[in-house]
Short mmCIF file of C-alpha atoms and ligand atoms in Angstrom, two decimals:
data_model
loop_
_atom_site.label_atom_id
_atom_site.label_comp_id
_atom_site.label_asym_id
_atom_site.label_seq_id
_atom_site.Cartn_x
_atom_site.Cartn_y
_atom_site.Cartn_z
CA UNK A 1 -19.90 14.58 -4.15
CA UNK A 2 -17.36 11.77 -4.06
CA UNK A 3 -16.10 12.27 -7.63
CA UNK A 4 -12.47 12.35 -6.67
CA UNK A 5 -12.66 9.50 -4.19
CA UNK A 6 -10.37 6.76 -5.42
CA UNK A 7 -9.74 3.13 -4.55
CA UNK A 8 -6.53 4.33 -2.96
CA UNK A 9 -8.52 6.68 -0.71
CA UNK A 10 -10.76 3.84 0.42
CA UNK A 11 -7.74 1.68 1.21
CA UNK A 12 -6.09 4.55 3.06
CA UNK A 13 -9.22 5.24 5.10
CA UNK A 14 -9.53 1.61 6.09
CA UNK A 15 -5.89 1.37 6.98
CA UNK A 16 -5.87 4.60 8.98
CA UNK A 17 -9.16 3.68 10.65
CA UNK A 18 -7.77 0.36 11.82
CA UNK A 19 -4.80 2.02 13.56
CA UNK A 20 -6.02 5.45 14.63
CA UNK A 21 -6.89 4.42 18.17
CA UNK A 22 -3.56 2.82 18.97
CA UNK A 23 -1.26 4.89 21.19
CA UNK A 24 1.15 7.00 19.13
CA UNK A 25 -0.80 6.04 16.03
CA UNK A 26 0.92 8.32 13.53
CA UNK A 27 4.15 6.37 13.04
CA UNK A 28 2.47 2.95 12.80
CA UNK A 29 0.05 4.43 10.27
CA UNK A 30 2.85 5.89 8.16
CA UNK A 31 4.81 2.64 8.24
CA UNK A 32 1.76 0.65 7.21
CA UNK A 33 1.00 3.03 4.35
CA UNK A 34 4.56 2.86 3.07
CA UNK A 35 4.54 -0.93 3.34
CA UNK A 36 1.36 -1.04 1.33
CA UNK A 37 2.08 1.54 -1.38
CA UNK A 38 5.87 1.83 -1.33
CA UNK A 39 5.58 5.50 -0.30
CA UNK A 40 3.31 7.91 1.55
CA UNK A 41 1.11 9.53 -1.09
CA UNK A 42 -0.04 13.15 -0.77
CA UNK A 43 -3.64 12.10 -0.52
CA UNK A 44 -2.87 10.17 2.68
CA UNK A 45 -2.11 13.36 4.60
CA UNK A 46 -5.62 14.81 4.93
CA UNK A 47 -7.02 11.37 5.70
CA UNK A 48 -4.51 10.86 8.50
CA UNK A 49 -4.96 14.41 9.79
CA UNK A 50 -8.73 14.03 9.97
CA UNK A 51 -8.52 10.68 11.76
CA UNK A 52 -5.95 11.87 14.29
CA UNK A 53 -7.50 15.33 14.70
CA UNK A 54 -4.36 17.19 13.74
CA UNK A 55 -3.32 19.28 10.74
CA UNK A 56 -1.80 18.07 7.50
CA UNK A 57 1.19 20.25 8.41
CA UNK A 58 1.64 18.18 11.57
CA UNK A 59 1.63 14.98 9.54
CA UNK A 60 3.96 16.47 6.96
CA UNK A 61 6.35 17.55 9.69
CA UNK A 62 6.68 14.01 11.01
CA UNK A 63 7.14 12.54 7.53
CA UNK A 64 9.87 15.08 6.78
CA UNK A 65 11.65 14.37 10.04
CA UNK A 66 12.02 10.65 9.36
CA UNK A 67 14.05 10.09 6.20
CA UNK A 68 12.72 6.57 6.04
CA UNK A 69 9.45 7.80 4.60
CA UNK A 70 9.24 8.34 0.85
CA UNK A 71 6.93 10.97 -0.64
CA UNK A 72 6.89 9.66 -4.17
CA UNK A 73 6.51 6.30 -5.80
CA UNK A 74 9.84 4.46 -5.79
CA UNK A 75 11.40 2.92 -8.88
CA UNK A 76 11.07 -0.76 -9.61
CA UNK A 77 14.48 -1.32 -8.04
CA UNK A 78 15.67 0.36 -4.87
CA UNK A 79 19.45 0.81 -4.77
CA UNK A 80 21.00 1.88 -1.48
CA UNK A 81 24.60 3.02 -1.45
CA UNK A 82 26.51 2.92 1.82
CA UNK A 83 28.14 6.23 2.69
CA UNK A 84 29.52 5.29 6.10
CA UNK A 85 33.15 5.49 7.08
CA UNK A 86 34.41 1.97 6.46
CA UNK A 87 33.00 1.94 2.95
CA UNK A 88 34.38 5.42 2.32
CA UNK A 89 37.82 4.11 3.25
CA UNK A 90 37.38 1.45 0.59
CA UNK A 91 36.47 3.79 -2.24
CA UNK A 92 32.77 4.44 -1.72
CA UNK A 93 33.02 8.09 -2.75
CA UNK A 94 34.28 7.27 -6.23
CA UNK A 95 31.75 4.48 -6.46
CA UNK A 96 28.94 6.83 -5.45
CA UNK A 97 30.03 9.34 -8.08
CA UNK A 98 29.87 6.65 -10.73
CA UNK A 99 26.44 5.45 -9.59
CA UNK A 100 25.00 8.96 -9.82
CA UNK A 101 26.53 9.57 -13.24
CA UNK A 102 25.41 6.21 -14.59
CA UNK A 103 21.83 6.64 -13.40
CA UNK A 104 21.82 10.43 -13.91
CA UNK A 105 20.10 10.99 -10.60
CA UNK A 106 21.04 11.94 -7.08
CA UNK A 107 20.00 10.43 -3.78
CA UNK A 108 16.27 10.27 -3.12
CA UNK A 109 15.54 10.45 -6.82
CA UNK A 110 14.11 8.01 -9.32
CA UNK A 111 15.25 7.53 -12.90
CA UNK A 112 12.93 8.91 -15.58
CA UNK A 113 12.04 5.40 -16.75
CA UNK A 114 10.91 4.48 -13.24
CA UNK A 115 13.44 1.66 -12.97
CA UNK A 116 15.73 2.82 -10.16
CA UNK A 117 15.46 4.81 -6.97
CA UNK A 118 18.71 5.76 -5.28
CA UNK A 119 19.09 6.11 -1.54
CA UNK A 120 21.99 6.77 0.80
CA UNK A 121 22.40 4.50 3.79
CA UNK A 122 24.89 4.57 6.62
CA UNK A 123 26.28 1.06 7.14
CA UNK A 124 24.78 -2.15 5.90
CA UNK A 125 26.76 -4.34 8.31
CA UNK A 126 29.08 -5.31 5.48
CA UNK A 127 31.99 -3.04 6.33
CA UNK A 128 34.91 -5.41 5.68
CA UNK A 129 33.97 -5.96 2.05
CA UNK A 130 32.73 -2.53 0.97
CA UNK A 131 31.93 -0.49 -0.95
CA UNK A 132 28.51 -1.93 -0.20
CA UNK A 133 25.27 -1.58 -2.03
CA UNK A 134 21.87 -3.03 -1.17
CA UNK A 135 19.56 -3.96 -4.00
CA UNK A 136 16.26 -5.15 -2.66
CA UNK A 137 17.07 -7.60 0.13
CA UNK A 138 20.55 -8.37 -1.12
CA UNK A 139 23.74 -6.66 0.05
CA UNK A 140 26.44 -6.63 -2.62
CA UNK A 141 30.13 -6.38 -1.70
CA UNK A 142 33.21 -4.86 -3.28
CA UNK A 143 31.17 -2.69 -5.59
CA UNK A 144 32.95 -0.83 -8.34
CA UNK A 145 31.85 0.83 -11.57
CA UNK A 146 32.12 -2.36 -13.62
CA UNK A 147 30.08 -4.43 -11.16
CA UNK A 148 27.50 -1.68 -10.89
CA UNK A 149 27.11 -1.32 -14.65
CA UNK A 150 26.65 -5.06 -14.95
CA UNK A 151 23.99 -5.01 -12.24
CA UNK A 152 22.10 -2.18 -13.94
CA UNK A 153 22.33 -3.95 -17.26
CA UNK A 154 21.05 -7.21 -15.79
CA UNK A 155 18.17 -5.54 -14.03
CA UNK A 156 17.08 -3.48 -17.02
CA UNK A 157 17.86 -5.85 -19.89
CA UNK A 158 16.81 -9.12 -18.41
CA UNK A 159 14.46 -7.77 -15.73
CA UNK A 160 16.12 -9.99 -13.18
CA UNK A 161 15.20 -9.65 -9.54
CA UNK A 162 18.28 -10.40 -7.47
CA UNK A 163 17.45 -11.67 -4.02
S1 FES B 1 30.38 1.13 6.46
FE1 FES B 1 29.45 0.42 4.63
S2 FES B 1 28.65 -1.48 5.25
FE2 FES B 1 29.44 -0.69 7.09
#
């Protein structure tokens, strides 16, 4: 019976099928899945394992090794806080503390309303004007609690997408 077979499964099977014969197929497959869905869903693991003739534990091991891969659906807005040295010298630790308190989540978590996912990154190439934060494709400079609160307010109240 195919009762539990979903549209997502069909998409995953097609996607995995199109890449399974490429050399070192696992990473390209995982990247493509994350590009498509925003994360690597649990149901992708057996599909990948079957196609590549390995175990789901093998697939899980690779996903866990690369922090780039997300295991749950991200929030509507991805916020990435720089934790590297130059930003730390400019107050990134205090900024990070504020971000976590304001959103009430830690790194690699998503707010209960599904609006924000918080990630740590290590240098955004914006060292001279840190603390730096990336929101979507945009890197914001000289972040502080006030600027962050305004950003959150804009994104949640007005549903603005900053580019
Ligand atoms: S150290 Fe934060 S942007 Fe480079």
